[in-house]
Short mmCIF file of C-alpha atoms in Angstrom, two decimals:
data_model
loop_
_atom_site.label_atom_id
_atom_site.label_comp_id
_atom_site.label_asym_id
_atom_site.label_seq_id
_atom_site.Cartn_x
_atom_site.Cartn_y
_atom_site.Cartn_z
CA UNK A 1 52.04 56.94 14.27
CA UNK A 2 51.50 59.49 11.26
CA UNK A 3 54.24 60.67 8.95
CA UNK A 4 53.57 64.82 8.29
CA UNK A 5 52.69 65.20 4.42
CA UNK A 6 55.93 67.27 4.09
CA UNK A 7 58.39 65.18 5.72
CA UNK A 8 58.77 61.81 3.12
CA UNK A 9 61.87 59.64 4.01
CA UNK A 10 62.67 57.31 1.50
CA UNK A 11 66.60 55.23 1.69
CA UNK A 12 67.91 52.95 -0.31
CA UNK A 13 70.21 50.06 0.88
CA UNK A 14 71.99 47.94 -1.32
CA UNK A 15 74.08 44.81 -0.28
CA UNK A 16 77.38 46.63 -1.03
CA UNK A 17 76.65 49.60 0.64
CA UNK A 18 75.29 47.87 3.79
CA UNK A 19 78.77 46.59 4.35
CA UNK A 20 79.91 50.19 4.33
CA UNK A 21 77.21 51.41 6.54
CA UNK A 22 78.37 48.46 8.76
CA UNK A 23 82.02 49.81 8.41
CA UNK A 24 81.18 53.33 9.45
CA UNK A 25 80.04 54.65 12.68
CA UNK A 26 76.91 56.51 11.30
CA UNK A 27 75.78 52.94 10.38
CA UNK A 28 72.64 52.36 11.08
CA UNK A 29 72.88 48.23 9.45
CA UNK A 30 74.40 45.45 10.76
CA UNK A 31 74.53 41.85 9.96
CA UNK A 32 72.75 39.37 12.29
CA UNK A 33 76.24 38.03 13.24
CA UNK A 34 77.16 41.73 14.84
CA UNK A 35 75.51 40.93 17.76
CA UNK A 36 76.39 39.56 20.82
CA UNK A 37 74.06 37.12 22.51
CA UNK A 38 71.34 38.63 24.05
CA UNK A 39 71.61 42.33 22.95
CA UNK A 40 68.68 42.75 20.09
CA UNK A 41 66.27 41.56 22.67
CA UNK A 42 67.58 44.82 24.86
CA UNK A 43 66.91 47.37 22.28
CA UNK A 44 63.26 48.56 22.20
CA UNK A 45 62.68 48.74 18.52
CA UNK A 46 59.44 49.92 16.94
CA UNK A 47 57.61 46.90 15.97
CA UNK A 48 56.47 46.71 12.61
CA UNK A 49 53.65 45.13 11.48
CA UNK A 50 53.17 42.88 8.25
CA UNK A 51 50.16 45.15 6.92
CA UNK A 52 52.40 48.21 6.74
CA UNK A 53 54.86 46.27 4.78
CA UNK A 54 55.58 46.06 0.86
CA UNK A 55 58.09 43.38 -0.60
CA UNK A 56 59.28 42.66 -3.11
CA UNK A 57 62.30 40.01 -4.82
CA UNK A 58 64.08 41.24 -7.32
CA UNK A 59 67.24 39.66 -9.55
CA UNK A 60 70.29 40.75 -8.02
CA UNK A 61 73.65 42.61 -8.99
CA UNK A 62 76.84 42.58 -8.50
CA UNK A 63 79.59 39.95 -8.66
CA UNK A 64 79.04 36.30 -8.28
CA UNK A 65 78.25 35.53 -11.96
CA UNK A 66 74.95 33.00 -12.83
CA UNK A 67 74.07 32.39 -9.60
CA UNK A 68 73.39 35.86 -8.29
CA UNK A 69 72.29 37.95 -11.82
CA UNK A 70 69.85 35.55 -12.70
CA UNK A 71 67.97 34.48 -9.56
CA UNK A 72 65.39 36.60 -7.90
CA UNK A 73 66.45 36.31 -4.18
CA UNK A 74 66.95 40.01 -3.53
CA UNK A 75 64.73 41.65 -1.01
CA UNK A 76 63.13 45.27 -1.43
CA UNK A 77 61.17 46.36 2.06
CA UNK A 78 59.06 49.20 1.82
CA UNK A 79 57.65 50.43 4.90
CA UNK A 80 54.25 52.29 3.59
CA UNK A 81 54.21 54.55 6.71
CA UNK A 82 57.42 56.42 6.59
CA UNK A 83 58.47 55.73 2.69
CA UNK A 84 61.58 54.13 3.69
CA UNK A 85 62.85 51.55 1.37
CA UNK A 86 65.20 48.81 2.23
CA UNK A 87 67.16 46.05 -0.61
CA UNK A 88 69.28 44.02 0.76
CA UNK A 89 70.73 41.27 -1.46
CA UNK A 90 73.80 40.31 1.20
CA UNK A 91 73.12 35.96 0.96
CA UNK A 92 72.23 33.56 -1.87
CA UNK A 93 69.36 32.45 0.32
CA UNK A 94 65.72 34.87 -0.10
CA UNK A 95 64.80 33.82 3.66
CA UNK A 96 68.13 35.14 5.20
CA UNK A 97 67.88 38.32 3.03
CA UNK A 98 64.21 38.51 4.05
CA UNK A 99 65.04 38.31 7.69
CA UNK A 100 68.05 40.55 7.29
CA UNK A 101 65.88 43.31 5.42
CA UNK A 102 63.68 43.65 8.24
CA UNK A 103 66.25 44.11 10.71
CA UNK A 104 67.68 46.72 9.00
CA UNK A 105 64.29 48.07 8.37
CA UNK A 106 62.99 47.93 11.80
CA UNK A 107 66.20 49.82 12.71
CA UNK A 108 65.30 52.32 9.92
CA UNK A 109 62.00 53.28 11.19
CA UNK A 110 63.08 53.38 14.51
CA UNK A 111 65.41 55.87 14.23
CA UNK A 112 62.94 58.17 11.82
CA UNK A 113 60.31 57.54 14.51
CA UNK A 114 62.55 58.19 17.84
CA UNK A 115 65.08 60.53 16.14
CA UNK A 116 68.07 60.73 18.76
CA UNK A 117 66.03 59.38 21.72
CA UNK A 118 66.18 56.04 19.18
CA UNK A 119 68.31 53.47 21.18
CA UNK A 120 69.94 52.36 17.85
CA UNK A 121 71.39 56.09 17.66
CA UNK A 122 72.44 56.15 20.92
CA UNK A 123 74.18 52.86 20.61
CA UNK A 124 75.92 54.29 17.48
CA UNK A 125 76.90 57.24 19.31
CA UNK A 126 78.55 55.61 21.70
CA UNK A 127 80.54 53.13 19.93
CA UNK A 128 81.76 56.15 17.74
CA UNK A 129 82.54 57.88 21.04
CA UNK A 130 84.20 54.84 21.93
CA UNK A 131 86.42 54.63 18.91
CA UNK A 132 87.08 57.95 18.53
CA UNK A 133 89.03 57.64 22.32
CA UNK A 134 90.70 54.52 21.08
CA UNK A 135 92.66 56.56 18.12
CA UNK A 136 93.02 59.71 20.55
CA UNK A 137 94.80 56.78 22.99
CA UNK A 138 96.82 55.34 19.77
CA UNK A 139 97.69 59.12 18.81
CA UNK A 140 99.15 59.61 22.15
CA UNK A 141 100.90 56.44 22.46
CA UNK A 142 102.53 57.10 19.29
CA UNK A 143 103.71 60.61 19.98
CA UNK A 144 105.23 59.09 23.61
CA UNK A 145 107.03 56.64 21.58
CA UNK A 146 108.67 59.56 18.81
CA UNK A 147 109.42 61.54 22.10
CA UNK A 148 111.09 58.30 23.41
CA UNK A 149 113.28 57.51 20.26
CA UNK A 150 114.34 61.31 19.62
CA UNK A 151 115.39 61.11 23.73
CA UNK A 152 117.70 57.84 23.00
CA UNK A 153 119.16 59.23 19.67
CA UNK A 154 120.35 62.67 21.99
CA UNK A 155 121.65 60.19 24.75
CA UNK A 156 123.86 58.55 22.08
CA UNK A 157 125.48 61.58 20.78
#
């Protein structure tokens, strides 16, 4: 798998913003805990490969005093290949964040790789599909409640 010269990719994910990217449909992060039983081993991911790898800990940001400014557990994942660059700092402990980082990484170079035939897109697709009909259903079911209070108040006068 070649990357063109022209085309670099290079992302940057901090801890804070990998809770929004959770939060948003066009996330393409999620915590291990997102997942129900069973469903990672489903997707087929590109597999990365240890060689094409570049990591580095770093000392971390970002509220929690002492313990998180001054100790070197957070994890920057470069993937060589494509240029994309992963930091996740989201734990206290360096192996979660390692294990975390390549997750999110994986998922990453997956979806440069595949594009929109990635199955991580089409899952996000789908779940913004998904909650996009949920508000259209609130929407309505709002609207058929103002109809249903504006009927009462004319049946009382």
């Amino acid at each position: 798998m070649s990357v063109p010269n022209s085309f670099t990719f290079a992302f940057v994910l901090t801890a804070r913003s990998a809770a929004l990217w959770r939060t948003q449909r066009l996330s393409l992060s999620r915590g291990p805990s997102l997942w129900a039983a069973g469903k990672r081993s489903s997707l087929q991911l590109v597999q990365l490969t240890e060689a094409e790898l570049k990591e580095q800990f770093v000392r971390g940001d970002g509220p929690g005093g002492q313990a998180t400014n001054k100790t070197s557990n957070c994890v920057v994942l470069k993937h060589v290949p494509s240029g994309i660059v992963v930091k996740c700092h989201q734990t206290r402990s360096v192996e979660k964040n390692r294990k975390i980082a390549r997750e999110i990484l994986q998922e990453k170079v997956d979806l440069f790789y595949k594009g929109e035939e990635s199955d991580v897109y089409k899952e996000k697709k789908a779940s913004e599909k998904k909650k996009q009909e949920k508000k259209r259903r609130a929407k309505e079911n709002l609207e058929r409640k103002k109809h249903f209070k504006e009927m009462l108040q004319l049946d009382r006068k």
